[in-house]
Short mmCIF file of C-alpha atoms and ligand atoms in Angstrom, two decimals:
data_model
loop_
_atom_site.label_atom_id
_atom_site.label_comp_id
_atom_site.label_asym_id
_atom_site.label_seq_id
_atom_site.Cartn_x
_atom_site.Cartn_y
_atom_site.Cartn_z
CA MET A 1 61.00 170.05 120.10
CA SER A 2 57.31 169.60 120.91
CA THR A 3 55.50 172.64 122.31
CA LEU A 4 53.82 171.76 125.58
CA GLN A 5 50.55 173.16 126.84
CA GLY A 6 50.50 174.63 130.35
CA SER A 7 48.22 171.87 131.58
CA GLU A 8 50.63 169.19 130.38
CA LEU A 9 53.53 170.87 132.12
CA SER A 10 51.73 171.42 135.38
CA SER A 11 50.27 167.91 135.55
CA GLY A 12 53.60 166.69 136.91
CA ARG A 13 53.62 169.37 139.62
CA ALA A 14 50.02 169.01 140.71
CA GLY A 15 49.32 165.32 140.30
CA LEU A 16 52.00 163.63 142.35
CA ALA A 17 49.74 161.35 144.35
CA TYR A 18 50.28 157.61 144.61
CA THR A 19 47.03 156.72 142.88
CA SER A 20 46.00 153.22 141.89
CA GLU A 21 46.76 154.20 138.31
CA VAL A 22 50.33 155.21 139.25
CA ALA A 23 50.73 152.03 141.32
CA ARG A 24 49.63 149.92 138.34
CA ALA A 25 51.81 151.77 135.82
CA THR A 26 54.94 151.50 137.99
CA ALA A 27 54.37 147.97 139.33
CA PRO A 28 56.69 146.30 136.77
CA ILE A 29 59.48 148.72 137.76
CA TYR A 30 59.02 148.02 141.46
CA GLU A 31 58.95 144.29 140.77
CA ARG A 32 62.59 144.62 139.67
CA LEU A 33 63.57 147.03 142.45
CA HIS A 34 61.99 145.37 145.48
CA GLY A 35 65.35 143.96 146.64
CA VAL A 36 66.97 147.41 146.85
CA ILE A 37 64.11 149.84 147.61
CA PRO A 38 61.90 149.20 150.69
CA GLN A 39 58.19 148.99 149.85
CA ILE A 40 57.44 151.85 152.22
CA GLU A 41 59.48 154.21 150.00
CA TRP A 42 57.78 153.30 146.73
CA PRO A 43 54.76 155.63 147.09
CA VAL A 44 57.27 158.50 147.24
CA HIS A 45 59.21 157.48 144.11
CA ALA A 46 56.42 156.04 141.96
CA PRO A 47 54.43 159.26 141.18
CA LEU A 48 57.67 161.04 140.26
CA ILE A 49 58.75 158.15 138.03
CA ALA A 50 55.36 158.11 136.28
CA ALA A 51 55.41 161.90 135.77
CA ILE A 52 59.00 161.92 134.48
CA ASN A 53 58.39 159.09 132.02
CA GLU A 54 55.30 160.88 130.69
CA LEU A 55 57.08 164.21 130.36
CA LYS A 56 60.03 162.58 128.62
CA ARG A 57 57.65 161.42 125.90
CA LEU A 58 56.03 164.85 125.55
CA ARG A 59 59.39 166.59 125.38
CA SER A 60 60.99 164.04 123.02
CA ALA A 61 63.64 163.76 125.69
CA ILE A 62 66.03 161.02 126.65
CA ILE A 63 67.60 160.38 130.05
CA LEU A 64 71.20 159.20 130.23
CA ALA A 65 72.25 157.98 133.69
CA HIS A 66 75.67 157.10 135.04
CA ASN A 67 76.14 153.81 136.91
CA TYR A 68 76.39 155.78 140.21
CA GLN A 69 72.83 157.11 140.04
CA THR A 70 70.37 155.77 142.62
CA PRO A 71 68.28 152.72 141.60
CA GLU A 72 65.02 154.67 141.30
CA ILE A 73 66.71 156.85 138.68
CA PHE A 74 68.87 154.16 137.07
CA HIS A 75 66.09 151.58 136.71
CA GLY A 76 63.06 153.86 136.95
CA VAL A 77 63.55 156.66 134.42
CA ALA A 78 66.85 156.21 132.55
CA ASP A 79 66.72 155.27 128.88
CA LEU A 80 70.46 154.67 128.57
CA THR A 81 72.94 153.87 131.31
CA GLY A 82 76.64 153.21 131.53
CA ASP A 83 80.12 154.36 132.42
CA SER A 84 81.60 157.66 131.23
CA LEU A 85 82.69 156.15 127.91
CA ALA A 86 79.32 154.54 127.19
CA LEU A 87 77.49 157.78 128.03
CA ALA A 88 79.76 159.75 125.68
CA ARG A 89 79.15 157.23 122.87
CA GLN A 90 75.40 157.09 123.45
CA ALA A 91 75.16 160.87 123.51
CA VAL A 92 76.55 160.87 119.95
CA ASP A 93 73.96 158.40 118.70
CA THR A 94 70.72 159.82 120.13
CA ASP A 95 68.14 161.54 117.93
CA ALA A 96 66.08 162.92 120.86
CA ASP A 97 65.57 166.72 121.02
CA VAL A 98 66.50 166.97 124.69
CA ILE A 99 69.14 165.06 126.65
CA VAL A 100 68.86 165.01 130.45
CA LEU A 101 72.17 163.90 131.87
CA CYS A 102 71.85 162.26 135.27
CA GLY A 103 75.43 162.35 136.39
CA VAL A 104 77.91 165.14 137.01
CA HIS A 105 78.67 168.33 135.13
CA PHE A 106 81.60 167.09 133.03
CA MET A 107 79.36 164.30 131.68
CA ALA A 108 76.68 166.80 130.66
CA GLU A 109 79.34 168.99 129.07
CA THR A 110 80.58 165.98 127.10
CA ALA A 111 77.03 165.28 125.89
CA LYS A 112 76.70 168.93 124.80
CA LEU A 113 80.06 168.92 123.03
CA VAL A 114 79.07 165.98 120.85
CA ASN A 115 75.52 167.35 120.37
CA PRO A 116 75.97 171.12 120.01
CA GLU A 117 72.56 171.56 118.39
CA LYS A 118 70.58 169.71 121.08
CA THR A 119 69.25 170.90 124.42
CA VAL A 120 71.36 169.24 127.13
CA LEU A 121 70.10 169.54 130.69
CA ILE A 122 71.58 168.68 134.07
CA PRO A 123 69.06 168.51 136.95
CA ASP A 124 71.52 170.16 139.39
CA PHE A 125 74.14 172.54 138.10
CA GLU A 126 76.28 172.09 141.23
CA ALA A 127 76.97 168.40 140.52
CA GLY A 128 80.74 168.70 140.15
CA CYS A 129 83.70 166.36 140.60
CA SER A 130 86.86 166.60 142.74
CA LEU A 131 88.99 165.43 139.81
CA ALA A 132 87.57 168.05 137.45
CA ALA A 133 88.16 170.68 140.15
CA SER A 134 91.81 169.66 140.59
CA ILE A 135 93.13 171.20 137.36
CA THR A 136 92.65 174.29 135.19
CA ALA A 137 93.38 175.09 131.56
CA GLU A 138 96.25 177.32 132.77
CA ASP A 139 97.80 174.32 134.57
CA VAL A 140 97.78 172.39 131.28
CA ARG A 141 99.42 175.29 129.42
CA LEU A 142 102.18 175.38 132.06
CA LEU A 143 102.71 171.62 131.77
CA ARG A 144 103.08 171.99 128.00
CA GLN A 145 105.72 174.69 128.51
CA ARG A 146 107.57 172.46 130.94
CA TYR A 147 107.43 169.36 128.72
CA PRO A 148 107.47 170.72 125.15
CA GLY A 149 106.21 168.29 122.52
CA VAL A 150 104.89 165.73 125.04
CA PRO A 151 101.26 164.86 124.19
CA VAL A 152 98.56 165.43 126.82
CA VAL A 153 96.05 162.67 127.61
CA THR A 154 93.15 163.96 129.70
CA TYR A 155 90.67 161.88 131.64
CA VAL A 156 87.09 162.92 130.75
CA ASN A 157 86.58 163.95 134.40
CA THR A 158 87.70 167.50 133.51
CA SER A 159 86.20 170.77 132.29
CA ALA A 160 85.79 171.53 128.59
CA ALA A 161 88.49 174.22 128.98
CA VAL A 162 91.00 171.57 130.15
CA LYS A 163 89.96 169.20 127.36
CA ALA A 164 90.51 172.00 124.85
CA GLU A 165 94.16 172.31 125.95
CA SER A 166 94.69 168.54 125.59
CA ASP A 167 95.52 166.28 122.65
CA ILE A 168 93.09 163.51 123.43
CA CYS A 169 90.67 162.38 126.15
CA CYS A 170 90.35 159.00 127.80
CA THR A 171 88.11 157.26 130.31
CA SER A 172 89.01 154.56 132.82
CA ALA A 173 87.72 152.02 130.27
CA ASN A 174 90.08 153.01 127.43
CA ALA A 175 92.99 154.86 129.10
CA LEU A 176 95.64 152.24 128.28
CA LYS A 177 94.56 152.01 124.64
CA VAL A 178 94.51 155.81 124.29
CA VAL A 179 97.97 156.25 125.88
CA GLU A 180 99.47 153.60 123.60
CA SER A 181 97.69 154.93 120.50
CA LEU A 182 99.88 158.04 120.47
CA GLY A 183 103.15 156.24 119.67
CA SER A 184 105.01 158.56 122.05
CA GLU A 185 107.65 157.48 124.60
CA ARG A 186 106.29 160.00 127.11
CA VAL A 187 102.77 161.24 127.79
CA ILE A 188 101.38 163.83 130.19
CA PHE A 189 98.45 162.13 131.94
CA LEU A 190 95.90 164.10 133.92
CA PRO A 191 94.32 164.70 136.32
CA ASP A 192 93.95 161.38 138.23
CA GLU A 193 97.17 160.29 139.95
CA PHE A 194 95.89 156.82 140.85
CA LEU A 195 94.48 156.01 137.43
CA GLY A 196 97.75 157.33 135.99
CA ASN A 197 99.82 155.06 138.28
CA TYR A 198 97.68 152.10 137.33
CA ILE A 199 98.07 152.75 133.58
CA ALA A 200 101.83 153.33 134.04
CA SER A 201 102.07 149.84 135.57
CA GLN A 202 100.55 148.37 132.36
CA THR A 203 102.65 150.08 129.69
CA LYS A 204 106.19 150.97 128.63
CA VAL A 205 105.08 154.55 127.93
CA LYS A 206 106.45 156.90 130.60
CA LEU A 207 103.64 158.90 132.22
CA ILE A 208 104.03 162.37 133.69
CA ILE A 209 101.11 162.37 136.11
CA TRP A 210 99.03 165.16 137.70
CA LYS A 211 98.11 164.59 141.35
CA GLY A 212 94.35 164.95 141.37
CA HIS A 213 92.18 162.45 143.27
CA CYS A 214 88.59 161.27 143.34
CA GLU A 215 87.28 162.16 146.79
CA VAL A 216 85.18 158.97 146.83
CA HIS A 217 87.75 156.38 145.77
CA GLU A 218 90.71 157.83 147.69
CA ARG A 219 88.90 156.99 150.95
CA PHE A 220 89.12 153.21 150.47
CA THR A 221 92.07 151.52 152.18
CA ALA A 222 93.89 148.22 151.72
CA GLU A 223 92.93 147.41 155.33
CA ASP A 224 89.23 147.62 154.39
CA LEU A 225 89.84 144.98 151.70
CA CYS A 226 91.79 142.70 154.08
CA VAL A 227 88.85 142.78 156.49
CA TYR A 228 86.48 141.67 153.71
CA ARG A 229 88.81 138.78 152.83
CA GLN A 230 89.01 137.68 156.46
CA GLN A 231 85.24 137.86 156.90
CA TYR A 232 84.40 136.23 153.55
CA PRO A 233 87.28 134.07 152.27
CA ASP A 234 85.45 133.32 148.98
CA ILE A 235 84.74 136.97 148.13
CA GLN A 236 85.66 138.52 144.76
CA ILE A 237 86.99 142.05 145.15
CA LEU A 238 86.41 144.40 142.22
CA ALA A 239 87.99 147.86 142.34
CA HIS A 240 87.84 151.03 140.27
CA PRO A 241 91.26 152.28 139.07
CA GLU A 242 90.62 155.66 140.78
CA CYS A 243 91.42 153.81 144.07
CA PRO A 244 94.85 154.17 145.73
CA PRO A 245 97.58 151.72 144.53
CA ASP A 246 97.62 149.59 147.72
CA VAL A 247 93.87 149.03 147.31
CA LEU A 248 94.32 147.95 143.68
CA VAL A 249 97.03 145.45 144.72
CA GLU A 250 94.47 143.67 146.93
CA ALA A 251 91.77 143.53 144.22
CA ASP A 252 90.91 140.49 142.07
CA PHE A 253 89.70 142.65 139.20
CA ILE A 254 90.31 146.29 138.27
CA GLY A 255 88.05 148.07 135.82
CA SER A 256 85.74 150.94 134.97
CA THR A 257 82.23 150.82 136.39
CA SER A 258 80.96 149.04 133.26
CA GLY A 259 84.02 146.77 133.30
CA MET A 260 83.02 145.67 136.81
CA ILE A 261 79.42 145.06 135.75
CA ARG A 262 80.60 143.00 132.77
CA HIS A 263 82.92 140.99 135.03
CA VAL A 264 80.09 140.14 137.44
CA GLY A 265 77.90 139.04 134.51
CA GLU A 266 80.60 136.81 133.05
CA GLU A 267 82.01 135.31 136.26
CA ARG A 268 78.84 135.14 138.38
CA PRO A 269 80.75 135.00 141.69
CA GLN A 270 78.73 133.89 144.70
CA ARG A 271 79.81 136.89 146.72
CA VAL A 272 81.29 140.15 145.53
CA VAL A 273 82.35 143.56 146.81
CA MET A 274 82.67 146.55 144.48
CA ILE A 275 85.19 149.08 145.71
CA THR A 276 83.50 152.12 144.26
CA GLU A 277 80.52 154.44 144.79
CA CYS A 278 77.56 153.05 146.81
CA SER A 279 74.81 152.96 144.20
CA MET A 280 76.77 150.67 141.86
CA SER A 281 76.11 147.59 143.98
CA ASP A 282 72.39 148.36 144.28
CA ASN A 283 72.06 148.80 140.52
CA VAL A 284 73.93 145.61 139.69
CA ALA A 285 72.19 143.60 142.44
CA VAL A 286 68.88 144.29 140.65
CA GLU A 287 70.22 142.35 137.64
CA TYR A 288 71.77 139.50 139.67
CA PRO A 289 69.59 138.78 142.72
CA GLU A 290 71.33 135.42 143.25
CA ILE A 291 74.71 137.09 143.94
CA GLU A 292 75.49 138.38 147.42
CA PHE A 293 76.81 141.93 147.28
CA ILE A 294 78.75 143.17 150.29
CA ARG A 295 78.15 146.91 150.14
CA PRO A 296 80.80 149.28 151.41
CA CYS A 297 79.41 152.77 151.18
CA ASN A 298 81.36 155.77 149.98
CA LEU A 299 78.86 158.20 148.51
CA CYS A 300 79.71 160.66 145.77
CA PRO A 301 78.06 163.86 147.06
CA HIS A 302 78.01 165.27 143.52
CA MET A 303 76.26 162.29 141.94
CA LYS A 304 73.77 162.31 144.80
CA ARG A 305 72.68 165.86 143.99
CA ILE A 306 70.61 164.33 141.20
CA THR A 307 67.18 163.26 142.48
CA LEU A 308 63.80 162.41 140.96
CA PRO A 309 62.18 165.76 141.96
CA LYS A 310 65.07 167.64 140.32
CA ILE A 311 64.80 165.53 137.16
CA LEU A 312 61.08 166.29 136.94
CA ARG A 313 61.71 170.00 137.40
CA SER A 314 64.48 169.86 134.82
CA LEU A 315 62.07 168.45 132.23
CA GLN A 316 59.27 170.84 133.17
CA ASP A 317 61.36 174.02 133.05
CA LEU A 318 64.08 172.83 130.63
CA GLU A 319 66.69 173.60 133.25
CA TYR A 320 69.63 173.65 133.72
CA ARG A 321 70.88 174.11 130.20
CA VAL A 322 74.49 173.11 129.71
CA GLU A 323 76.42 175.35 127.31
CA VAL A 324 80.08 175.30 126.39
CA GLU A 325 81.92 178.53 125.67
CA PRO A 326 82.58 178.82 121.94
CA GLU A 327 86.30 179.59 122.55
CA VAL A 328 86.85 176.11 124.03
CA ALA A 329 84.13 174.01 122.38
CA ASP A 330 85.99 173.13 119.16
CA GLY A 331 89.21 172.15 120.95
CA ALA A 332 87.39 170.09 123.59
CA ARG A 333 85.28 168.37 120.93
CA ARG A 334 88.40 167.49 118.96
CA SER A 335 89.95 165.80 122.05
CA LEU A 336 86.77 163.81 122.64
CA GLU A 337 86.38 162.81 119.02
CA ARG A 338 89.98 161.61 118.87
CA MET A 339 89.21 159.39 121.87
CA LEU A 340 86.05 157.99 120.26
CA GLU A 341 88.06 157.35 117.07
CA VAL A 342 90.59 155.24 119.05
CA GLY A 343 87.67 153.13 120.26
CA ARG A 344 86.64 152.46 116.68
CA SER A 345 90.15 151.40 115.51
P1 LIG B 401 83.57 155.30 134.95
O1 LIG B 401 82.09 155.09 135.08
O2 LIG B 401 83.92 155.80 133.59
O3 LIG B 401 84.33 154.09 135.35
O4 LIG B 401 83.98 156.51 135.93
C1 LIG B 401 83.80 156.50 137.27
C2 LIG B 401 83.60 157.85 137.80
O5 LIG B 401 84.05 158.16 138.86
C3 LIG B 401 82.78 158.78 137.07
O6 LIG B 401 82.57 159.85 137.82
FE1 LIG B 402 84.17 162.71 140.52
FE2 LIG B 402 84.77 160.68 142.10
FE3 LIG B 402 82.30 161.65 142.12
FE4 LIG B 402 83.21 160.29 139.98
S1 LIG B 402 82.89 159.49 142.02
S2 LIG B 402 82.08 162.21 139.98
S3 LIG B 402 85.37 160.88 139.96
S4 LIG B 402 84.16 162.75 142.76
#
């Protein structure tokens, strides 16, 4: 890792003015973002974006951002973006010294597990997840006692300790493939009840499902979707499989965040609504200005803890370092690597 001089580190703190130099350097970024960020806000974001991009270079750092990050992060400072699966894969491939994970804690833990020798930072240590909080390693041990010999498939939205007690991980993008890869008649699937129900509807494998929920997706209702259809009869409704079953029944397409983005790119609907976290639509609308995005807004309070000032501080102070306890790291890594192996087969 490069050693930084004090003046280089403090330049980000001291020089955060919207100078003509900053305006010029960030103009191409704003050109892309003008449809989703009001011009009046740009002088606030631009100096931070310029400072972060400069510090990234000095630190030999890379920023990975989940699709739910705000557009100024997603399009302004991220080097690699994607859904949980893409972020896990990209974390394996990077040769940067420092990884800053703009997402939630389990994502940063995943990046650390597949890069034990690298510095992995999360700009806010409190960025959690209601699914990850819904289950403990002890719960998994009790499930194993109750269903001896039944393999455990664990959604990546969990702690490393839970992953370590599992046989294999999955994401919403590969859950069906992972479940079917085990060749077992029964599988314990955790912790997302709604994703589990959705996968169970696609396979002959019998799923024993934990009842955790995403606090963002569980708030959508089938009535919301009916109102969109009444208001806009030609609308395409895309939903994340963490939504309740009656919401998924009303959707035209069900997929992970990247699955939804791919669908929009391939189908180019005139009008679309993405039943998922707010920032998704903003980020995709930047790529497809000709498509009308109806934007329901359920914010993930954990994802929204990540902000440009916190990313800058994270790079300046190399905080907050994500570490995984040695007792669980090997087991958790094995579950993740088995998942990545399924993707390669
Ligand atoms: P994906 O991006 O993997 O679809 O996951 C959605 C999510 O809720 C991550 O927190
Ligand atoms: Fe967790 Fe839901 Fe937030 Fe994703 S959107 S981090 S699943 S609470």
